[in-house]
mmCIF file of C-alpha atoms in Angstrom:
data_model
loop_
_atom_site.group_PDB
_atom_site.id
_atom_site.type_symbol
_atom_site.label_atom_id
_atom_site.label_comp_id
_atom_site.label_asym_id
_atom_site.label_seq_id
_atom_site.Cartn_x
_atom_site.Cartn_y
_atom_site.Cartn_z
ATOM 1 C CA MET A 1 0.000 0.000 0.000
ATOM 2 C CA LEU A 2 2.809 2.409 0.909
ATOM 3 C CA VAL A 3 4.515 1.788 -2.458
ATOM 4 C CA LEU A 4 1.283 2.642 -4.303
ATOM 5 C CA GLN A 5 0.723 5.730 -2.135
ATOM 6 C CA ASN A 6 4.274 6.981 -2.821
ATOM 7 C CA PHE A 7 3.854 6.315 -6.545
ATOM 8 C CA LEU A 8 0.620 8.341 -6.627
ATOM 9 C CA LEU A 9 2.258 11.177 -4.683
ATOM 10 C CA THR A 10 5.155 11.173 -7.154
ATOM 11 C CA LEU A 11 2.718 11.451 -10.073
ATOM 12 C CA HIS A 12 0.852 14.263 -8.324
ATOM 13 C CA TYR A 13 4.029 16.250 -7.664
ATOM 14 C CA ARG A 14 5.243 15.825 -11.229
ATOM 15 C CA ASN A 15 1.868 17.031 -12.505
ATOM 16 C CA ILE A 16 2.110 20.229 -10.456
ATOM 17 C CA GLY A 17 5.687 20.941 -11.493
ATOM 18 C CA TYR A 18 7.807 19.376 -8.730
ATOM 19 C CA SER A 19 10.825 17.551 -10.050
ATOM 20 C CA ASN A 20 11.469 15.825 -6.748
ATOM 21 C CA MET A 21 9.845 14.985 -3.480
ATOM 22 C CA ILE A 22 11.032 13.891 -0.071
ATOM 23 C CA ASN A 23 12.493 10.390 -0.343
ATOM 24 C CA TYR A 24 11.480 9.189 3.111
ATOM 25 C CA ASP A 25 8.537 7.300 4.572
ATOM 26 C CA LEU A 26 6.661 10.429 5.631
ATOM 27 C CA THR A 27 3.926 8.382 7.307
ATOM 28 C CA LYS A 28 6.444 7.878 10.164
ATOM 29 C CA ILE A 29 6.779 11.625 10.755
ATOM 30 C CA THR A 30 5.112 13.001 13.886
ATOM 31 C CA THR A 31 7.284 16.063 14.445
ATOM 32 C CA ILE A 32 8.686 18.857 12.283
ATOM 33 C CA ILE A 33 11.285 21.185 13.807
ATOM 34 C CA PHE A 34 12.214 24.492 12.191
ATOM 35 C CA ASP A 35 15.075 26.920 12.392
ATOM 36 C CA VAL A 36 13.839 30.506 11.889
ATOM 37 C CA ASP A 37 16.281 32.773 10.049
ATOM 38 C CA GLY A 38 16.825 31.359 6.580
ATOM 39 C CA VAL A 39 14.001 28.806 6.943
ATOM 40 C CA LEU A 40 10.814 30.453 8.235
ATOM 41 C CA SER A 41 12.123 33.890 7.284
ATOM 42 C CA ALA A 42 14.321 34.947 4.397
ATOM 43 C CA ALA A 43 18.082 34.687 4.831
ATOM 44 C CA THR A 44 18.367 38.460 4.430
ATOM 45 C CA ILE A 45 16.495 40.539 7.000
ATOM 46 C CA GLY A 46 16.089 44.249 7.541
ATOM 47 C CA MET A 47 17.097 45.970 10.749
ATOM 48 C CA SER A 48 15.175 48.576 12.717
ATOM 49 C CA ALA A 49 16.842 51.808 13.798
ATOM 50 C CA ALA A 50 17.294 50.144 17.207
ATOM 51 C CA GLY A 51 19.138 47.218 15.622
ATOM 52 C CA GLU A 52 16.241 44.739 15.949
ATOM 53 C CA PRO A 53 15.787 42.279 13.074
ATOM 54 C CA LEU A 54 12.695 42.803 10.915
ATOM 55 C CA ARG A 55 11.896 39.290 9.748
ATOM 56 C CA THR A 56 9.571 38.499 6.889
ATOM 57 C CA VAL A 57 6.964 35.754 7.045
ATOM 58 C CA ASN A 58 5.379 33.782 4.251
ATOM 59 C CA ILE A 59 1.574 33.553 4.302
ATOM 60 C CA LYS A 60 1.543 30.142 2.586
ATOM 61 C CA ASP A 61 4.004 28.814 5.176
ATOM 62 C CA GLY A 62 1.679 30.218 7.852
ATOM 63 C CA TYR A 63 -1.348 28.474 6.380
ATOM 64 C CA ALA A 64 0.455 25.122 6.306
ATOM 65 C CA ILE A 65 1.746 25.585 9.861
ATOM 66 C CA GLN A 66 -1.675 26.262 11.350
ATOM 67 C CA LEU A 67 -3.219 23.359 9.399
ATOM 68 C CA ALA A 68 -0.469 20.952 10.489
ATOM 69 C CA VAL A 69 -1.109 21.915 14.121
ATOM 70 C CA LYS A 70 -4.868 21.410 13.679
ATOM 71 C CA MET A 71 -4.236 17.999 12.110
ATOM 72 C CA GLY A 72 -2.194 16.871 15.118
ATOM 73 C CA LEU A 73 1.396 17.161 13.911
ATOM 74 C CA ARG A 74 3.905 18.330 16.505
ATOM 75 C CA LEU A 75 5.689 21.503 15.349
ATOM 76 C CA CYS A 76 8.654 23.071 17.093
ATOM 77 C CA ILE A 77 11.088 25.952 16.606
ATOM 78 C CA ILE A 78 14.696 25.831 17.792
ATOM 79 C CA THR A 79 16.442 29.124 17.046
ATOM 80 C CA GLY A 80 19.332 31.239 18.164
ATOM 81 C CA GLY A 81 17.094 34.300 17.716
ATOM 82 C CA LYS A 82 15.564 36.055 20.715
ATOM 83 C CA ASP A 83 12.956 38.266 19.050
ATOM 84 C CA ALA A 84 9.713 38.653 21.044
ATOM 85 C CA ALA A 85 7.812 38.686 17.742
ATOM 86 C CA LEU A 86 8.561 34.981 17.149
ATOM 87 C CA PRO A 87 6.291 33.495 19.843
ATOM 88 C CA LEU A 88 3.626 36.051 18.942
ATOM 89 C CA ARG A 89 3.603 35.118 15.242
ATOM 90 C CA TYR A 90 3.963 31.364 15.598
ATOM 91 C CA GLY A 91 1.874 31.136 18.754
ATOM 92 C CA LYS A 92 -1.044 32.630 16.811
ATOM 93 C CA LEU A 93 -0.609 29.770 14.328
ATOM 94 C CA GLY A 94 -0.868 27.226 17.154
ATOM 95 C CA MET A 95 2.794 26.448 17.818
ATOM 96 C CA THR A 96 3.628 26.124 21.497
ATOM 97 C CA ASP A 97 7.105 24.558 21.417
ATOM 98 C CA ILE A 98 9.314 27.575 20.682
ATOM 99 C CA PHE A 99 12.881 27.577 21.978
ATOM 100 C CA MET A 100 14.763 30.852 21.491
ATOM 101 C CA GLY A 101 18.290 31.957 22.280
ATOM 102 C CA CYS A 102 19.657 28.464 21.681
ATOM 103 C CA GLY A 103 23.428 28.799 21.391
ATOM 104 C CA VAL A 104 23.915 25.043 21.025
ATOM 105 C CA LYS A 105 20.812 23.607 19.376
ATOM 106 C CA ILE A 106 21.667 19.912 19.745
ATOM 107 C CA ASP A 107 21.255 20.081 23.534
ATOM 108 C CA VAL A 108 17.729 21.502 23.165
ATOM 109 C CA TYR A 109 16.941 18.849 20.535
ATOM 110 C CA HIS A 110 18.025 15.957 22.782
ATOM 111 C CA LYS A 111 15.974 17.300 25.703
ATOM 112 C CA TYR A 112 12.946 17.825 23.432
ATOM 113 C CA LEU A 113 13.131 14.232 22.180
ATOM 114 C CA ALA A 114 13.424 12.878 25.730
ATOM 115 C CA ASP A 115 10.624 15.095 27.103
ATOM 116 C CA ASN A 116 8.244 14.042 24.302
ATOM 117 C CA ASN A 117 9.288 10.379 23.997
ATOM 118 C CA LEU A 118 10.327 10.845 20.361
ATOM 119 C CA THR A 119 12.800 8.965 18.180
ATOM 120 C CA ASN A 120 15.016 10.495 15.492
ATOM 121 C CA GLU A 121 13.152 8.538 12.796
ATOM 122 C CA GLU A 122 9.891 10.392 13.369
ATOM 123 C CA VAL A 123 11.442 13.865 13.110
ATOM 124 C CA ILE A 124 12.042 16.244 10.210
ATOM 125 C CA TYR A 125 14.368 19.139 10.894
ATOM 126 C CA ILE A 126 14.530 22.028 8.439
ATOM 127 C CA GLY A 127 17.713 24.060 8.735
ATOM 128 C CA ASP A 128 19.894 26.202 6.524
ATOM 129 C CA ASP A 129 23.260 26.856 8.177
ATOM 130 C CA ILE A 130 26.011 25.407 10.366
ATOM 131 C CA PRO A 131 24.198 25.851 13.749
ATOM 132 C CA ASP A 132 21.650 23.305 12.396
ATOM 133 C CA TYR A 133 24.281 20.780 11.291
ATOM 134 C CA GLU A 134 24.471 18.591 14.427
ATOM 135 C CA ILE A 135 20.709 18.121 14.653
ATOM 136 C CA MET A 136 20.425 17.433 10.941
ATOM 137 C CA ARG A 137 23.018 14.646 11.243
ATOM 138 C CA GLU A 138 20.752 12.903 13.797
ATOM 139 C CA VAL A 139 17.161 13.357 12.607
ATOM 140 C CA GLY A 140 15.488 10.804 10.401
ATOM 141 C CA CYS A 141 14.696 13.309 7.665
ATOM 142 C CA PRO A 142 16.917 16.403 7.372
ATOM 143 C CA CYS A 143 15.548 19.007 4.937
ATOM 144 C CA CYS A 144 16.634 22.459 3.827
ATOM 145 C CA PRO A 145 15.642 25.363 1.578
ATOM 146 C CA LYS A 146 17.376 25.678 -1.776
ATOM 147 C CA ASP A 147 19.468 28.615 -0.551
ATOM 148 C CA ALA A 148 20.935 26.726 2.430
ATOM 149 C CA CYS A 149 24.718 26.678 2.772
ATOM 150 C CA THR A 150 26.641 23.949 0.951
ATOM 151 C CA ASP A 151 27.395 21.875 4.059
ATOM 152 C CA ILE A 152 23.699 21.709 4.948
ATOM 153 C CA ARG A 153 22.578 20.872 1.397
ATOM 154 C CA GLU A 154 25.110 18.010 1.335
ATOM 155 C CA ILE A 155 23.632 16.307 4.429
ATOM 156 C CA SER A 156 19.978 16.991 3.586
ATOM 157 C CA LEU A 157 17.776 14.172 2.435
ATOM 158 C CA TYR A 158 15.625 16.786 0.701
ATOM 159 C CA VAL A 159 16.459 20.219 -0.701
ATOM 160 C CA SER A 160 13.266 22.186 -1.298
ATOM 161 C CA PRO A 161 12.946 24.062 -4.598
ATOM 162 C CA TYR A 162 11.930 27.064 -2.452
ATOM 163 C CA GLU A 163 14.158 29.474 -0.553
ATOM 164 C CA GLY A 164 13.848 30.044 3.168
ATOM 165 C CA GLY A 165 10.956 32.360 4.005
ATOM 166 C CA ARG A 166 9.557 31.863 0.505
ATOM 167 C CA GLY A 167 7.597 28.631 0.757
ATOM 168 C CA CYS A 168 10.095 26.035 1.972
ATOM 169 C CA ALA A 169 8.098 25.268 5.133
ATOM 170 C CA ARG A 170 4.865 24.957 3.148
ATOM 171 C CA ASP A 171 6.561 22.590 0.690
ATOM 172 C CA VAL A 172 7.748 20.203 3.397
ATOM 173 C CA LEU A 173 4.568 20.383 5.514
ATOM 174 C CA GLU A 174 2.320 19.830 2.505
ATOM 175 C CA GLN A 175 4.281 16.746 1.478
ATOM 176 C CA VAL A 176 4.043 15.310 5.000
ATOM 177 C CA MET A 177 0.301 16.005 5.257
ATOM 178 C CA ARG A 178 -0.376 14.549 1.791
ATOM 179 C CA ALA A 179 1.559 11.389 2.651
ATOM 180 C CA LYS A 180 -0.396 11.006 5.903
ATOM 181 C CA GLY A 181 -3.763 11.650 4.207
ATOM 182 C CA MET A 182 -4.259 14.944 6.087
ATOM 183 C CA TRP A 183 -4.103 17.424 3.210
ATOM 184 C CA LEU A 184 -7.561 18.779 2.312
ATOM 185 C CA SER A 185 -9.077 15.830 4.143
ATOM 186 C CA HIS A 186 -11.055 17.731 6.765
ATOM 187 C CA ALA A 187 -13.178 20.876 7.026
ATOM 188 C CA LYS A 188 -10.349 22.372 9.118
ATOM 189 C CA ALA A 189 -8.361 22.773 5.884
ATOM 190 C CA PHE A 190 -10.672 25.457 4.506
ATOM 191 C CA GLY A 191 -10.190 28.157 7.079
ATOM 192 C CA TRP A 192 -7.781 29.728 9.487
#
């Protein structure tokens, strides 16, 4: 059944213009963890006069995030950033597991797995730069945006055709929800 499901997903993605899709059994995925800068926001950010970063957000990423939460997927952010706007934005989309100011992300990742009784195989991590490297070497399904640094692209199981902050999160979340039969499968999909 899984082989047929993956074949049908491959046909679907080719029909809508994707040349590749995540080569992993996405039905095993329960948890998607995101970096922020370069993944949920563009790699280049403006700065306020006070020196605060002015991150962009992608509305399509936001839609997929709130739907994934409604459909029961566990979503998490592990970032070095400390911007108070992050929990406001992503909290409104339903995310509750937001870890900011993480100098060494792997320590937070290990604690998160232990606290939630998770295994590496059920986790996707989407990162774009060297601070994400250690986690991406451990997770079952490391993914990155197309503008990630070379070292991250080399260890990623999937490189999205989208840049960070420009649809990468939506791409990965949509593939997971389609594989699990969650995409457009419930009235929750048609609203915010």
